[in-house]
């Protein structure tokens, strides 16, 4: 074993581990692979970058733009809707027609795009025919995966495998070379789902239709448990204030769904809606948060206890400037647990001459930001010496008031014996999150604890010294007077109208928001909609949604003006699962887009142009003719996948050039080959299919194509036959939701669990194994 082989295997194993653990983005892993191989001398610098100009990469990016053009002009939607309307209501016929139509569409449109396009239509059919969506959505996903095998451009692995043949000096696959095997696989897979698979599908009903034609989602998302009514008593200090100033959402995790005033209901009120005495607020929140509200009602404010002079004398204010290259740059105070790690409180942030006093914990810091901090002198001095800061200066209390215009004061809050806050930590009380009130000291048994740790437990009789703005205290006092009406809980029907309602939203296949929280993306403020529940892995979540990291496959139940839903449908990060909310296509350009796509196919089939030039010309024509704008064309390309493929192609080159592919082929498939060529292709398919359940299918195609080519050369078998086996195996990602984005796309909305995919997908993978072993060799003879 040569040093180059050892390096290649080490890089391969490292990449697989990173892919499986998801510690890094897949495109970053690909770039690390590329750099490792070239810096260690396995491949040249030029070879490392050749993947970005590879014909297959150009083809894949161009095909994604072509798919975007067909979707934006409504060509795909028109075909899909008309075919599905012909399917009728009979379950087996509906499933067969849906899978075949989706599969055939996936032959010319990216299968992820087809899944995203048809998802709302299939949901609508499920509601109209009173069937659980779980009975149709997995067949939708599987149909798009199977259909991708019908043409060269149906899926990225097909293009990459054809490119591997070309790079090896062999004849690449033509446009319809995949069609015979692809149609057999699609037909067999559809028959399996119609006869056997549908009986293995779960019958979880996530969305049922009400008599008014809107989604009755209250039971599925357990909304009756989180809808309550609060009443503002006469003389409430909240009267005259806006919802933004009252801070109900950050305070208690409560979303105001409606305001009832004088018998009239204002649905989905905005942040600037003004409250009045006697208003009834229909709110969405957890019972735990309402228990916290009751806990506030039992706090005792001791306004006559003056502590400001002595307290300020014991603390130190300082202004710290964030240094270039600081470990704080790009991170929030919440992320780094600033107060917990330093014991110092940040009370203001100045950036470009603008002073920020609120929501400081969620501001991503930048170099040259100035942080106004307060704390015990020795802690402030120790913090100023850290490399994270480039300079500091101490400030007196009067300077702080003058420079930062802080009109803040200190107050004492007594924790009585009957308070629910007894035994809770400062973090659990949510005083800071709720009202912007920071506990700067606790007086207990004649001992004052300055800037206590957030984990400090409150005890009976504690006197908490808190710092905040005047209106923060007013809000706290006013919320103590809120009345909770538990006699007549509101219902979803009373919260919907022609202009306001509920809708389900999923993360789009190419979302940039996976892993981020609703708080980080500022969802409510940015989109004007409220997320009231999240459905994940067959379970509804209604608590702590603002700090819940979103995952691809989640279904979000949102509430707000329907016009906002229409705007949300235009965002590339979300897929609104309601037909009426989707952006109207450019149907007048549909004939042009269809003609462009036909021109691409014909020019390739007759040999006029190679696929990469034809696809690039077609993508350009989509923009020139106005089927897509330039920005829409760029948005159609999944750039993360392009970088992933380009980077991993360098590993394919290294495997071939170093001899690693030949060694792996001999070691892994050599024993199977002793039982004959059919055993070899069975082993090749099983390895490829298993890898496709846990790794990106494009990566599987790149790696396994090199092993297949080495096996073909060593054993004198047809490389085209073995690479066709790899193509089928790469698309057999049926046993795991993480195997392919289209599986994750339907997971949340369908209410599927991981085991559902394994139960339904395993027999389908075994069926494809039989096709590959016994039927594929009849179409693609194994003899070289």
mmCIF file of C-alpha atoms in Angstrom, residues 505-720:
data_model
loop_
_atom_site.group_PDB
_atom_site.id
_atom_site.type_symbol
_atom_site.label_atom_id
_atom_site.label_comp_id
_atom_site.label_asym_id
_atom_site.label_seq_id
_atom_site.Cartn_x
_atom_site.Cartn_y
_atom_site.Cartn_z
ATOM 1 C CA UNK A 505 -45.167 25.886 6.066
ATOM 2 C CA UNK A 506 -42.174 23.630 5.469
ATOM 3 C CA UNK A 507 -38.537 24.473 5.005
ATOM 4 C CA UNK A 508 -37.717 24.498 1.301
ATOM 5 C CA UNK A 509 -35.210 21.953 -0.068
ATOM 6 C CA UNK A 510 -32.569 24.661 -0.526
ATOM 7 C CA UNK A 511 -33.267 26.535 2.687
ATOM 8 C CA UNK A 512 -30.495 28.475 4.405
ATOM 9 C CA UNK A 513 -32.303 28.418 7.750
ATOM 10 C CA UNK A 514 -31.766 24.851 8.897
ATOM 11 C CA UNK A 515 -30.105 24.933 12.307
ATOM 12 C CA UNK A 516 -31.234 28.491 13.067
ATOM 13 C CA UNK A 517 -33.885 29.506 15.591
ATOM 14 C CA UNK A 518 -36.959 31.650 14.964
ATOM 15 C CA UNK A 519 -35.399 34.242 17.242
ATOM 16 C CA UNK A 520 -32.190 34.317 15.194
ATOM 17 C CA UNK A 521 -34.020 34.832 11.914
ATOM 18 C CA UNK A 522 -36.435 37.303 13.560
ATOM 19 C CA UNK A 523 -39.323 35.433 11.950
ATOM 20 C CA UNK A 524 -42.261 37.372 13.392
ATOM 21 C CA UNK A 525 -40.797 40.812 12.766
ATOM 22 C CA UNK A 526 -39.509 39.930 9.291
ATOM 23 C CA UNK A 527 -42.548 38.122 7.896
ATOM 24 C CA UNK A 528 -45.426 39.480 9.995
ATOM 25 C CA UNK A 529 -46.552 35.951 10.879
ATOM 26 C CA UNK A 530 -46.623 33.987 14.124
ATOM 27 C CA UNK A 531 -45.400 30.404 14.442
ATOM 28 C CA UNK A 532 -47.830 28.747 16.846
ATOM 29 C CA UNK A 533 -46.587 25.148 16.605
ATOM 30 C CA UNK A 534 -43.906 22.964 15.022
ATOM 31 C CA UNK A 535 -44.457 19.381 13.912
ATOM 32 C CA UNK A 536 -41.325 17.239 14.042
ATOM 33 C CA UNK A 537 -41.001 13.466 13.806
ATOM 34 C CA UNK A 538 -44.686 12.789 14.511
ATOM 35 C CA UNK A 539 -44.787 15.108 17.526
ATOM 36 C CA UNK A 540 -46.222 18.603 18.016
ATOM 37 C CA UNK A 541 -44.185 21.259 19.841
ATOM 38 C CA UNK A 542 -45.838 24.427 21.149
ATOM 39 C CA UNK A 543 -43.370 25.582 23.823
ATOM 40 C CA UNK A 544 -40.104 27.505 23.561
ATOM 41 C CA UNK A 545 -40.481 27.775 19.799
ATOM 42 C CA UNK A 546 -38.416 30.950 19.529
ATOM 43 C CA UNK A 547 -35.313 29.114 20.684
ATOM 44 C CA UNK A 548 -35.974 25.848 18.857
ATOM 45 C CA UNK A 549 -33.441 25.199 16.078
ATOM 46 C CA UNK A 550 -35.286 24.484 12.827
ATOM 47 C CA UNK A 551 -34.592 21.259 10.960
ATOM 48 C CA UNK A 552 -35.256 20.331 7.351
ATOM 49 C CA UNK A 553 -38.397 18.207 7.461
ATOM 50 C CA UNK A 554 -40.159 20.356 10.088
ATOM 51 C CA UNK A 555 -43.701 21.553 9.436
ATOM 52 C CA UNK A 556 -44.500 24.984 10.889
ATOM 53 C CA UNK A 557 -48.050 26.065 11.701
ATOM 54 C CA UNK A 558 -48.164 29.819 11.124
ATOM 55 C CA UNK A 559 -50.914 32.372 11.767
ATOM 56 C CA UNK A 560 -51.453 35.805 10.320
ATOM 57 C CA UNK A 561 -52.726 37.837 7.353
ATOM 58 C CA UNK A 562 -53.133 35.783 4.200
ATOM 59 C CA UNK A 563 -51.343 38.475 2.194
ATOM 60 C CA UNK A 564 -48.299 37.825 4.370
ATOM 61 C CA UNK A 565 -48.558 34.121 3.533
ATOM 62 C CA UNK A 566 -48.427 35.023 -0.144
ATOM 63 C CA UNK A 567 -45.279 37.044 0.457
ATOM 64 C CA UNK A 568 -43.785 34.168 2.450
ATOM 65 C CA UNK A 569 -44.411 31.867 -0.505
ATOM 66 C CA UNK A 570 -41.983 33.986 -2.537
ATOM 67 C CA UNK A 571 -39.172 33.350 -0.066
ATOM 68 C CA UNK A 572 -36.716 30.690 -1.232
ATOM 69 C CA UNK A 573 -36.325 29.346 2.305
ATOM 70 C CA UNK A 574 -39.966 28.315 2.802
ATOM 71 C CA UNK A 575 -42.550 26.186 1.066
ATOM 72 C CA UNK A 576 -46.121 27.258 1.870
ATOM 73 C CA UNK A 577 -48.312 24.153 1.705
ATOM 74 C CA UNK A 578 -51.418 26.045 0.609
ATOM 75 C CA UNK A 579 -52.199 26.418 -3.066
ATOM 76 C CA UNK A 580 -53.831 29.855 -2.770
ATOM 77 C CA UNK A 581 -50.765 31.324 -1.087
ATOM 78 C CA UNK A 582 -48.365 30.386 -3.841
ATOM 79 C CA UNK A 583 -47.031 32.998 -6.220
ATOM 80 C CA UNK A 584 -48.828 33.086 -9.566
ATOM 81 C CA UNK A 585 -46.651 31.585 -12.341
ATOM 82 C CA UNK A 586 -45.777 33.341 -15.586
ATOM 83 C CA UNK A 587 -48.147 31.173 -17.590
ATOM 84 C CA UNK A 588 -47.828 33.353 -20.703
ATOM 85 C CA UNK A 589 -44.207 32.174 -20.868
ATOM 86 C CA UNK A 590 -45.100 28.495 -20.470
ATOM 87 C CA UNK A 591 -44.988 27.694 -24.214
ATOM 88 C CA UNK A 592 -41.577 29.364 -24.480
ATOM 89 C CA UNK A 593 -40.176 27.385 -21.537
ATOM 90 C CA UNK A 594 -41.580 24.113 -22.907
ATOM 91 C CA UNK A 595 -40.068 24.865 -26.329
ATOM 92 C CA UNK A 596 -36.653 25.602 -24.779
ATOM 93 C CA UNK A 597 -36.703 22.320 -22.852
ATOM 94 C CA UNK A 598 -37.743 20.402 -25.955
ATOM 95 C CA UNK A 599 -34.921 22.047 -27.881
ATOM 96 C CA UNK A 600 -32.383 20.939 -25.286
ATOM 97 C CA UNK A 601 -33.588 17.336 -25.390
ATOM 98 C CA UNK A 602 -33.749 17.145 -29.198
ATOM 99 C CA UNK A 603 -30.304 18.697 -29.684
ATOM 100 C CA UNK A 604 -28.797 16.098 -27.347
ATOM 101 C CA UNK A 605 -30.703 13.113 -28.735
ATOM 102 C CA UNK A 606 -29.788 13.820 -32.372
ATOM 103 C CA UNK A 607 -26.174 14.501 -31.437
ATOM 104 C CA UNK A 608 -26.196 18.159 -32.417
ATOM 105 C CA UNK A 609 -24.769 19.321 -29.073
ATOM 106 C CA UNK A 610 -23.217 17.646 -26.043
ATOM 107 C CA UNK A 611 -25.427 17.689 -22.968
ATOM 108 C CA UNK A 612 -23.398 20.299 -21.062
ATOM 109 C CA UNK A 613 -23.534 22.827 -23.928
ATOM 110 C CA UNK A 614 -27.204 22.147 -24.694
ATOM 111 C CA UNK A 615 -28.206 22.492 -21.049
ATOM 112 C CA UNK A 616 -26.159 25.684 -20.615
ATOM 113 C CA UNK A 617 -27.692 27.154 -23.771
ATOM 114 C CA UNK A 618 -31.172 26.249 -22.534
ATOM 115 C CA UNK A 619 -30.538 27.800 -19.125
ATOM 116 C CA UNK A 620 -29.340 31.006 -20.784
ATOM 117 C CA UNK A 621 -32.382 31.037 -23.052
ATOM 118 C CA UNK A 622 -34.686 30.802 -20.008
ATOM 119 C CA UNK A 623 -33.266 34.109 -18.770
ATOM 120 C CA UNK A 624 -33.018 35.833 -22.143
ATOM 121 C CA UNK A 625 -36.661 35.058 -22.991
ATOM 122 C CA UNK A 626 -37.952 36.209 -19.598
ATOM 123 C CA UNK A 627 -39.041 32.804 -18.314
ATOM 124 C CA UNK A 628 -36.746 33.488 -15.371
ATOM 125 C CA UNK A 629 -35.078 36.603 -14.093
ATOM 126 C CA UNK A 630 -31.327 36.447 -13.587
ATOM 127 C CA UNK A 631 -31.759 36.428 -9.814
ATOM 128 C CA UNK A 632 -34.311 33.601 -10.066
ATOM 129 C CA UNK A 633 -31.901 31.628 -12.224
ATOM 130 C CA UNK A 634 -29.133 31.949 -9.656
ATOM 131 C CA UNK A 635 -31.593 31.059 -6.879
ATOM 132 C CA UNK A 636 -32.587 27.891 -8.791
ATOM 133 C CA UNK A 637 -29.080 26.506 -8.486
ATOM 134 C CA UNK A 638 -28.307 24.613 -5.309
ATOM 135 C CA UNK A 639 -24.842 26.081 -4.900
ATOM 136 C CA UNK A 640 -24.068 23.997 -1.837
ATOM 137 C CA UNK A 641 -24.569 20.870 -3.946
ATOM 138 C CA UNK A 642 -22.442 22.302 -6.772
ATOM 139 C CA UNK A 643 -19.527 22.952 -4.403
ATOM 140 C CA UNK A 644 -20.044 19.529 -2.814
ATOM 141 C CA UNK A 645 -19.856 17.755 -6.162
ATOM 142 C CA UNK A 646 -16.945 19.823 -7.483
ATOM 143 C CA UNK A 647 -14.965 19.203 -4.308
ATOM 144 C CA UNK A 648 -15.672 15.481 -4.152
ATOM 145 C CA UNK A 649 -14.710 14.998 -7.804
ATOM 146 C CA UNK A 650 -11.155 15.661 -6.669
ATOM 147 C CA UNK A 651 -11.440 12.629 -4.383
ATOM 148 C CA UNK A 652 -12.617 10.574 -7.359
ATOM 149 C CA UNK A 653 -9.530 11.664 -9.300
ATOM 150 C CA UNK A 654 -7.300 10.821 -6.328
ATOM 151 C CA UNK A 655 -8.893 7.379 -5.887
ATOM 152 C CA UNK A 656 -8.266 6.523 -9.535
ATOM 153 C CA UNK A 657 -4.811 8.073 -9.797
ATOM 154 C CA UNK A 658 -3.417 6.631 -6.545
ATOM 155 C CA UNK A 659 -4.784 3.139 -7.109
ATOM 156 C CA UNK A 660 -7.072 3.360 -4.062
ATOM 157 C CA UNK A 661 -10.159 2.629 -6.161
ATOM 158 C CA UNK A 662 -8.588 -0.523 -7.551
ATOM 159 C CA UNK A 663 -7.500 -1.657 -4.075
ATOM 160 C CA UNK A 664 -10.964 -1.050 -2.601
ATOM 161 C CA UNK A 665 -12.550 -2.793 -5.559
ATOM 162 C CA UNK A 666 -10.376 -5.862 -5.101
ATOM 163 C CA UNK A 667 -10.844 -5.951 -1.336
ATOM 164 C CA UNK A 668 -14.560 -5.239 -1.168
ATOM 165 C CA UNK A 669 -15.923 -6.738 -4.368
ATOM 166 C CA UNK A 670 -13.195 -9.283 -5.099
ATOM 167 C CA UNK A 671 -14.731 -11.989 -2.935
ATOM 168 C CA UNK A 672 -18.157 -11.440 -4.473
ATOM 169 C CA UNK A 673 -16.665 -11.718 -7.964
ATOM 170 C CA UNK A 674 -15.516 -15.269 -7.221
ATOM 171 C CA UNK A 675 -19.200 -16.275 -7.262
ATOM 172 C CA UNK A 676 -19.716 -14.814 -10.714
ATOM 173 C CA UNK A 677 -20.645 -11.472 -12.271
ATOM 174 C CA UNK A 678 -24.192 -11.531 -10.914
ATOM 175 C CA UNK A 679 -22.874 -11.780 -7.380
ATOM 176 C CA UNK A 680 -20.533 -8.888 -8.164
ATOM 177 C CA UNK A 681 -23.307 -6.560 -9.290
ATOM 178 C CA UNK A 682 -25.413 -7.637 -6.303
ATOM 179 C CA UNK A 683 -22.571 -6.657 -3.985
ATOM 180 C CA UNK A 684 -21.985 -3.397 -5.877
ATOM 181 C CA UNK A 685 -25.671 -2.495 -5.642
ATOM 182 C CA UNK A 686 -25.959 -3.335 -1.931
ATOM 183 C CA UNK A 687 -22.906 -1.240 -1.012
ATOM 184 C CA UNK A 688 -24.105 1.691 -3.133
ATOM 185 C CA UNK A 689 -27.689 1.514 -1.844
ATOM 186 C CA UNK A 690 -26.602 1.320 1.803
ATOM 187 C CA UNK A 691 -24.270 4.297 1.338
ATOM 188 C CA UNK A 692 -27.135 6.249 -0.267
ATOM 189 C CA UNK A 693 -29.179 5.945 2.946
ATOM 190 C CA UNK A 694 -26.702 7.991 4.962
ATOM 191 C CA UNK A 695 -24.605 10.044 2.519
ATOM 192 C CA UNK A 696 -25.451 12.579 -0.217
ATOM 193 C CA UNK A 697 -26.327 10.589 -3.323
ATOM 194 C CA UNK A 698 -24.026 12.710 -5.492
ATOM 195 C CA UNK A 699 -21.075 11.793 -3.273
ATOM 196 C CA UNK A 700 -22.046 8.123 -3.435
ATOM 197 C CA UNK A 701 -22.149 8.289 -7.240
ATOM 198 C CA UNK A 702 -18.722 9.951 -7.458
ATOM 199 C CA UNK A 703 -17.023 7.438 -5.172
ATOM 200 C CA UNK A 704 -18.749 4.254 -6.320
ATOM 201 C CA UNK A 705 -18.287 5.055 -10.025
ATOM 202 C CA UNK A 706 -14.505 4.883 -9.553
ATOM 203 C CA UNK A 707 -14.785 1.541 -7.766
ATOM 204 C CA UNK A 708 -17.112 0.228 -10.493
ATOM 205 C CA UNK A 709 -14.715 1.320 -13.242
ATOM 206 C CA UNK A 710 -11.821 -0.410 -11.493
ATOM 207 C CA UNK A 711 -13.864 -3.602 -11.116
ATOM 208 C CA UNK A 712 -14.846 -3.505 -14.773
ATOM 209 C CA UNK A 713 -11.218 -3.138 -15.843
ATOM 210 C CA UNK A 714 -9.942 -5.891 -13.526
ATOM 211 C CA UNK A 715 -12.636 -8.445 -14.409
ATOM 212 C CA UNK A 716 -13.220 -7.593 -18.054
ATOM 213 C CA UNK A 717 -16.845 -6.570 -17.476
ATOM 214 C CA UNK A 718 -18.809 -3.831 -19.181
ATOM 215 C CA UNK A 719 -18.193 -0.502 -17.423
ATOM 216 C CA UNK A 720 -21.543 0.772 -18.706
#
